[in-house]
Amino acid sequence: TVTNVVLPTNALEHKAAMKQFVSKYPDAKVWISPGQYGPFGECGVVTEDMTEDEVNVVVKKASKTIGYRVDGVLPVRVQSGTQSKPPENMFPSWADSFDFEVLCVDLPGNAGPVSECAFVHKSSKTLVVTDAVICVPPVSSSTASGGSALQFPIQPIFGTYFDATTLSDPTFWDRTVLQAVFLPLRTEPSESKETYPGYEALTNRLVRAPILRAFADARAPESVKKWVDRVAGLTAFDRIITAHFASPINAGPDLFTKAYSHLNKEMSLDALSSALPPIACQDWSTLNSLNEFIDDNKLGAPVVYDFKRGCL
């Protein structure tokens, strides 16, 4: 029985099917991350210092603006900390089973807030996130099941969109990954075939997706780093489930924090080079150009941090 449906981010690709989930499970409680927006405007933000009445105002507004019933908005931590006795409508019924931390950033110049919630399921010691980190697995060009110990077959779902010839191309997965994270399709010759350095830099390790380093971390580095530190300080976890690429991932707080080493101002360039994926400086060109276009045309908040720190 599904008792709760949670929308943990306001990224469009993740929220698009939320209304269908709510319709599928009409008896489930519906919780959303703060700063959501819908057909009728912004849904608002709940903070941990709010009263019961103030929370109710935000929740009622969210139900009207987002287009489906909302029972609660996950609260954002405030500087003063939580209340000694927070109102009953502040936290969901499953809060005893899950620790969670909410990132919500609302910068002048952006179209609206950006949010993501990270959850730790206490009993299984599992961190559940949406976009916070990724782990790109290497795959074989074969669609047959099995694969080697180090490679996995292309998953059948790709056959929904691509024909067999496309899927059998040995560069299909490499190019798919690079396009998903907005790194260029730059190749280098090798003994057996041309390789994609950007792809090789990302595989088989826990990383922050380059597109989010460039778009989110570059604009709100302090807020993101504080959130990462808070997530790492939740109930100890030893595996991570994420929305993209491989899951579950055998990783704990140390590797989670390491994926955000680019935000550590105290870390030397040598240390950064060993902690971060070895992405060549020239492979940041696409994201750098997009940020320049956004800044030049005032389409969003300005870049305030060097997201390329540690590039080679």
Short mmCIF file of C-alpha atoms in Angstrom, two decimals:
data_model
loop_
_atom_site.label_atom_id
_atom_site.label_comp_id
_atom_site.label_asym_id
_atom_site.label_seq_id
_atom_site.Cartn_x
_atom_site.Cartn_y
_atom_site.Cartn_z
CA THR A 1 0.00 0.00 0.00
CA VAL A 2 1.35 3.41 -0.98
CA THR A 3 0.71 5.78 1.91
CA ASN A 4 2.87 8.75 0.87
CA VAL A 5 3.92 10.36 -2.40
CA VAL A 6 6.86 12.77 -2.20
CA LEU A 7 8.10 15.27 -4.78
CA PRO A 8 11.69 15.92 -3.62
CA THR A 9 12.80 18.50 -6.21
CA ASN A 10 11.35 21.19 -8.45
CA ALA A 11 13.33 20.17 -11.53
CA LEU A 12 10.78 19.93 -14.35
CA GLU A 13 11.83 16.49 -15.59
CA HIS A 14 11.20 15.01 -12.15
CA LYS A 15 7.95 16.78 -11.32
CA ALA A 16 6.26 16.23 -14.69
CA ALA A 17 4.57 12.95 -13.67
CA MET A 18 3.68 13.97 -10.10
CA LYS A 19 0.02 14.67 -10.84
CA GLN A 20 -0.35 11.18 -12.30
CA PHE A 21 1.18 9.66 -9.16
CA VAL A 22 -1.23 11.61 -6.98
CA SER A 23 -4.16 10.40 -9.11
CA LYS A 24 -2.88 6.81 -9.01
CA TYR A 25 -2.73 6.84 -5.21
CA PRO A 26 -5.62 9.11 -4.11
CA ASP A 27 -5.43 8.04 -0.46
CA ALA A 28 -1.72 8.77 -0.11
CA LYS A 29 -0.43 11.85 1.68
CA VAL A 30 1.30 14.27 -0.71
CA TRP A 31 4.48 16.08 0.35
CA ILE A 32 6.49 18.41 -1.87
CA SER A 33 9.81 20.20 -1.65
CA PRO A 34 9.64 23.97 -1.07
CA GLY A 35 9.67 26.53 -3.85
CA GLN A 36 7.55 24.51 -6.25
CA TYR A 37 5.72 26.32 -9.02
CA GLY A 38 2.61 25.31 -10.91
CA PRO A 39 0.12 26.58 -13.49
CA PHE A 40 -1.15 29.20 -11.06
CA GLY A 41 2.08 30.50 -9.53
CA GLU A 42 4.61 29.67 -6.82
CA CYS A 43 3.68 27.32 -3.99
CA GLY A 44 5.75 28.95 -1.27
CA VAL A 45 8.30 27.83 1.31
CA VAL A 46 7.91 26.38 4.81
CA THR A 47 10.67 27.10 7.33
CA GLU A 48 11.23 25.35 10.64
CA ASP A 49 10.47 28.49 12.67
CA MET A 50 6.89 28.81 11.36
CA THR A 51 3.75 28.40 13.44
CA GLU A 52 1.02 25.88 12.65
CA ASP A 53 -1.15 28.60 11.10
CA GLU A 54 1.70 29.86 8.93
CA VAL A 55 2.40 26.35 7.68
CA ASN A 56 -1.28 25.87 6.85
CA VAL A 57 -1.29 29.05 4.77
CA VAL A 58 1.62 27.79 2.63
CA VAL A 59 0.15 24.30 2.23
CA LYS A 60 -3.25 25.64 1.17
CA LYS A 61 -1.60 27.97 -1.32
CA ALA A 62 0.43 25.07 -2.71
CA SER A 63 -2.71 23.00 -3.33
CA LYS A 64 -4.25 25.87 -5.27
CA THR A 65 -1.25 26.77 -7.39
CA ILE A 66 0.31 23.40 -8.24
CA GLY A 67 -2.84 21.76 -9.62
CA TYR A 68 -3.29 18.84 -7.19
CA ARG A 69 -3.82 18.27 -3.46
CA VAL A 70 -0.82 18.95 -1.22
CA ASP A 71 -0.74 17.78 2.40
CA GLY A 72 2.61 19.22 3.36
CA VAL A 73 5.69 21.17 2.26
CA LEU A 74 9.03 19.84 3.53
CA PRO A 75 10.56 22.50 5.81
CA VAL A 76 13.79 24.41 5.27
CA ARG A 77 16.22 24.64 8.17
CA VAL A 78 16.74 28.14 9.61
CA GLN A 79 19.77 29.64 11.32
CA SER A 80 18.20 29.53 14.77
CA GLY A 81 17.48 25.81 14.49
CA THR A 82 14.24 23.94 15.01
CA GLN A 83 11.59 24.82 17.57
CA SER A 84 11.54 22.81 20.79
CA LYS A 85 8.00 21.76 19.92
CA PRO A 86 7.39 22.22 16.20
CA PRO A 87 3.76 22.16 15.08
CA GLU A 88 2.32 18.77 14.11
CA ASN A 89 1.83 19.83 10.48
CA MET A 90 5.54 20.70 10.09
CA PHE A 91 6.83 17.16 9.50
CA PRO A 92 5.42 14.10 7.72
CA SER A 93 4.37 10.97 9.60
CA TRP A 94 7.38 9.10 8.19
CA ALA A 95 9.90 11.52 9.72
CA ASP A 96 10.69 8.96 12.44
CA SER A 97 11.96 6.54 9.77
CA PHE A 98 13.80 9.08 7.61
CA ASP A 99 16.20 11.89 8.41
CA PHE A 100 16.16 14.58 5.74
CA GLU A 101 17.76 17.86 4.77
CA VAL A 102 16.26 20.39 2.39
CA LEU A 103 18.19 22.60 -0.01
CA CYS A 104 16.20 25.62 -1.16
CA VAL A 105 17.90 28.49 -2.96
CA ASP A 106 16.04 31.53 -4.25
CA LEU A 107 18.41 33.93 -5.99
CA PRO A 108 17.52 37.32 -7.48
CA GLY A 109 17.48 37.02 -11.25
CA ASN A 110 16.42 33.36 -11.35
CA ALA A 111 12.96 32.32 -12.52
CA GLY A 112 12.24 30.90 -9.06
CA PRO A 113 13.63 28.81 -6.21
CA VAL A 114 15.67 25.66 -6.73
CA SER A 115 15.17 22.84 -4.26
CA GLU A 116 16.20 19.26 -3.54
CA CYS A 117 15.58 17.08 -0.50
CA ALA A 118 17.97 14.36 0.63
CA PHE A 119 16.60 11.52 2.76
CA VAL A 120 18.36 8.91 4.89
CA HIS A 121 16.34 5.78 5.58
CA LYS A 122 17.59 5.00 9.06
CA SER A 123 17.06 1.26 9.26
CA SER A 124 18.71 0.49 5.90
CA LYS A 125 21.36 3.25 6.17
CA THR A 126 20.44 4.42 2.67
CA LEU A 127 20.74 7.97 1.37
CA VAL A 128 18.05 8.74 -1.24
CA VAL A 129 18.64 11.73 -3.52
CA THR A 130 17.47 12.94 -6.91
CA ASP A 131 20.22 14.92 -8.65
CA ALA A 132 22.77 15.45 -5.87
CA VAL A 133 25.28 12.89 -7.16
CA ILE A 134 25.64 10.36 -9.96
CA CYS A 135 27.69 7.25 -10.67
CA VAL A 136 28.10 6.46 -14.37
CA PRO A 137 28.59 2.73 -15.05
CA PRO A 138 30.61 1.55 -18.04
CA VAL A 139 28.50 -0.52 -20.42
CA SER A 140 29.05 -2.90 -23.30
CA SER A 141 27.49 -2.32 -26.72
CA SER A 142 25.70 -5.65 -26.44
CA THR A 143 22.01 -5.61 -25.53
CA ALA A 144 22.25 -9.16 -24.22
CA SER A 145 22.00 -9.70 -20.51
CA GLY A 146 25.04 -10.64 -18.54
CA GLY A 147 27.95 -8.32 -19.22
CA SER A 148 31.33 -8.62 -17.58
CA ALA A 149 32.21 -7.88 -14.00
CA LEU A 150 33.12 -4.33 -14.99
CA GLN A 151 30.58 -3.66 -17.72
CA PHE A 152 26.81 -3.76 -17.92
CA PRO A 153 24.62 -4.26 -20.99
CA ILE A 154 22.68 -1.39 -22.52
CA GLN A 155 19.34 -1.40 -20.73
CA PRO A 156 16.24 -2.47 -22.72
CA ILE A 157 14.48 0.86 -22.14
CA PHE A 158 16.81 2.48 -24.70
CA GLY A 159 15.17 0.28 -27.34
CA THR A 160 12.04 2.37 -26.89
CA TYR A 161 13.79 5.32 -28.51
CA PHE A 162 16.65 3.93 -30.61
CA ASP A 163 16.93 1.22 -33.24
CA ALA A 164 19.24 -1.79 -32.93
CA THR A 165 21.91 -0.28 -35.20
CA THR A 166 22.19 2.82 -33.04
CA LEU A 167 22.33 0.77 -29.84
CA SER A 168 25.07 -1.48 -31.20
CA ASP A 169 27.35 1.49 -31.90
CA PRO A 170 30.22 1.09 -29.40
CA THR A 171 30.19 4.85 -28.76
CA PHE A 172 26.44 5.06 -28.08
CA TRP A 173 26.68 5.00 -24.29
CA ASP A 174 29.69 7.32 -24.12
CA ARG A 175 27.95 9.94 -26.24
CA THR A 176 24.67 9.54 -24.35
CA VAL A 177 26.36 10.20 -21.02
CA LEU A 178 28.25 13.25 -22.29
CA GLN A 179 25.12 14.80 -23.78
CA ALA A 180 23.20 14.19 -20.55
CA VAL A 181 25.77 16.05 -18.43
CA PHE A 182 26.58 18.71 -21.08
CA LEU A 183 30.19 17.82 -21.75
CA PRO A 184 31.41 18.04 -25.36
CA LEU A 185 31.80 15.02 -27.64
CA ARG A 186 35.56 15.50 -27.84
CA THR A 187 37.56 12.42 -28.81
CA GLU A 188 41.16 11.33 -28.49
CA PRO A 189 42.85 8.51 -30.40
CA SER A 190 43.82 5.35 -28.55
CA GLU A 191 45.30 2.00 -29.54
CA SER A 192 41.97 0.29 -30.25
CA LYS A 193 39.48 3.10 -30.90
CA GLU A 194 38.76 6.75 -30.36
CA THR A 195 37.85 7.50 -26.76
CA TYR A 196 35.88 10.29 -25.12
CA PRO A 197 38.00 11.80 -22.32
CA GLY A 198 34.98 13.41 -20.68
CA TYR A 199 33.24 10.07 -20.42
CA GLU A 200 36.34 8.31 -19.12
CA ALA A 201 36.68 10.99 -16.43
CA LEU A 202 33.19 10.35 -15.06
CA THR A 203 32.81 6.57 -15.03
CA ASN A 204 32.98 4.32 -11.99
CA ARG A 205 33.08 7.04 -9.35
CA LEU A 206 30.65 9.13 -7.32
CA VAL A 207 30.50 12.63 -8.82
CA ARG A 208 28.49 15.80 -8.94
CA ALA A 209 27.05 16.10 -12.45
CA PRO A 210 28.99 18.76 -14.41
CA ILE A 211 25.79 20.54 -15.46
CA LEU A 212 24.86 21.07 -11.80
CA ARG A 213 28.36 22.18 -10.88
CA ALA A 214 28.06 24.83 -13.59
CA PHE A 215 24.46 25.94 -13.08
CA ALA A 216 23.69 25.43 -9.37
CA ASP A 217 27.00 25.32 -7.50
CA ALA A 218 28.45 28.22 -9.47
CA ARG A 219 25.58 30.48 -8.38
CA ALA A 220 24.97 29.40 -4.79
CA PRO A 221 28.21 27.75 -3.60
CA GLU A 222 27.80 28.53 0.10
CA SER A 223 24.20 27.29 0.28
CA VAL A 224 25.02 24.09 -1.57
CA LYS A 225 28.11 23.38 0.56
CA LYS A 226 26.21 23.91 3.82
CA TRP A 227 23.52 21.52 2.60
CA VAL A 228 26.12 18.90 1.63
CA ASP A 229 27.72 19.15 5.08
CA ARG A 230 24.32 18.77 6.76
CA VAL A 231 23.46 15.74 4.63
CA ALA A 232 26.80 14.15 5.52
CA GLY A 233 25.97 14.71 9.18
CA LEU A 234 22.64 12.87 9.10
CA THR A 235 22.20 9.30 10.33
CA ALA A 236 25.19 7.36 9.01
CA PHE A 237 24.59 5.83 5.57
CA ASP A 238 26.61 3.33 3.57
CA ARG A 239 24.79 3.33 0.24
CA ILE A 240 23.13 5.86 -2.02
CA ILE A 241 20.12 5.63 -4.32
CA THR A 242 19.95 8.37 -6.93
CA ALA A 243 17.60 9.10 -9.82
CA HIS A 244 20.15 8.86 -12.62
CA PHE A 245 22.57 6.21 -13.89
CA ALA A 246 23.69 3.46 -11.46
CA SER A 247 22.00 2.66 -8.14
CA PRO A 248 22.41 1.61 -5.42
CA ILE A 249 25.95 2.89 -4.92
CA ASN A 250 28.19 1.66 -2.11
CA ALA A 251 29.19 5.02 -0.67
CA GLY A 252 28.99 6.86 2.62
CA PRO A 253 29.27 10.45 3.85
CA ASP A 254 32.98 10.74 3.00
CA LEU A 255 32.51 9.94 -0.69
CA PHE A 256 29.36 12.07 -0.83
CA THR A 257 31.29 15.06 0.50
CA LYS A 258 34.26 14.30 -1.75
CA ALA A 259 32.03 14.67 -4.83
CA TYR A 260 31.65 18.34 -3.85
CA SER A 261 35.34 19.02 -3.29
CA HIS A 262 35.20 21.83 -5.85
CA LEU A 263 33.33 23.85 -3.20
CA ASN A 264 36.08 23.46 -0.62
CA LYS A 265 38.01 26.72 -0.80
CA GLU A 266 40.69 25.43 1.56
CA MET A 267 41.65 22.49 -0.67
CA SER A 268 44.80 22.89 -2.74
CA LEU A 269 44.71 22.43 -6.51
CA ASP A 270 46.75 19.23 -6.18
CA ALA A 271 44.27 17.85 -3.69
CA LEU A 272 41.37 18.88 -5.89
CA SER A 273 42.90 17.11 -8.87
CA SER A 274 42.95 13.82 -6.99
CA ALA A 275 39.52 14.26 -5.37
CA LEU A 276 37.52 15.33 -8.42
CA PRO A 277 36.88 13.56 -11.74
CA PRO A 278 39.77 14.39 -14.12
CA ILE A 279 37.75 16.58 -16.47
CA ALA A 280 39.97 18.56 -18.85
CA CYS A 281 39.56 22.33 -18.67
CA GLN A 282 38.66 22.42 -22.37
CA ASP A 283 35.76 20.02 -21.73
CA TRP A 284 33.98 22.67 -19.69
CA SER A 285 33.63 24.80 -22.84
CA THR A 286 29.95 24.05 -23.49
CA LEU A 287 28.83 24.84 -19.96
CA ASN A 288 31.11 27.85 -19.80
CA SER A 289 29.54 29.24 -23.01
CA LEU A 290 26.02 28.63 -21.68
CA ASN A 291 26.84 30.49 -18.47
CA GLU A 292 28.30 33.38 -20.42
CA PHE A 293 25.12 33.54 -22.53
CA ILE A 294 22.95 33.51 -19.38
CA ASP A 295 25.04 36.23 -17.74
CA ASP A 296 25.32 38.42 -20.85
CA ASN A 297 21.57 38.35 -21.42
CA LYS A 298 20.62 38.52 -17.73
CA LEU A 299 18.60 35.30 -17.98
CA GLY A 300 19.43 34.19 -14.44
CA ALA A 301 21.48 34.88 -11.35
CA PRO A 302 25.15 35.57 -12.12
CA VAL A 303 27.96 33.06 -11.69
CA VAL A 304 29.88 33.85 -8.50
CA TYR A 305 32.15 30.81 -8.17
CA ASP A 306 34.66 28.99 -10.34
CA PHE A 307 32.85 25.70 -10.93
CA LYS A 308 35.82 24.44 -12.98
CA ARG A 309 38.21 24.39 -10.01
CA GLY A 310 40.51 21.41 -10.21
CA CYS A 311 40.21 20.90 -13.98
CA LEU A 312 43.25 19.55 -15.78
#
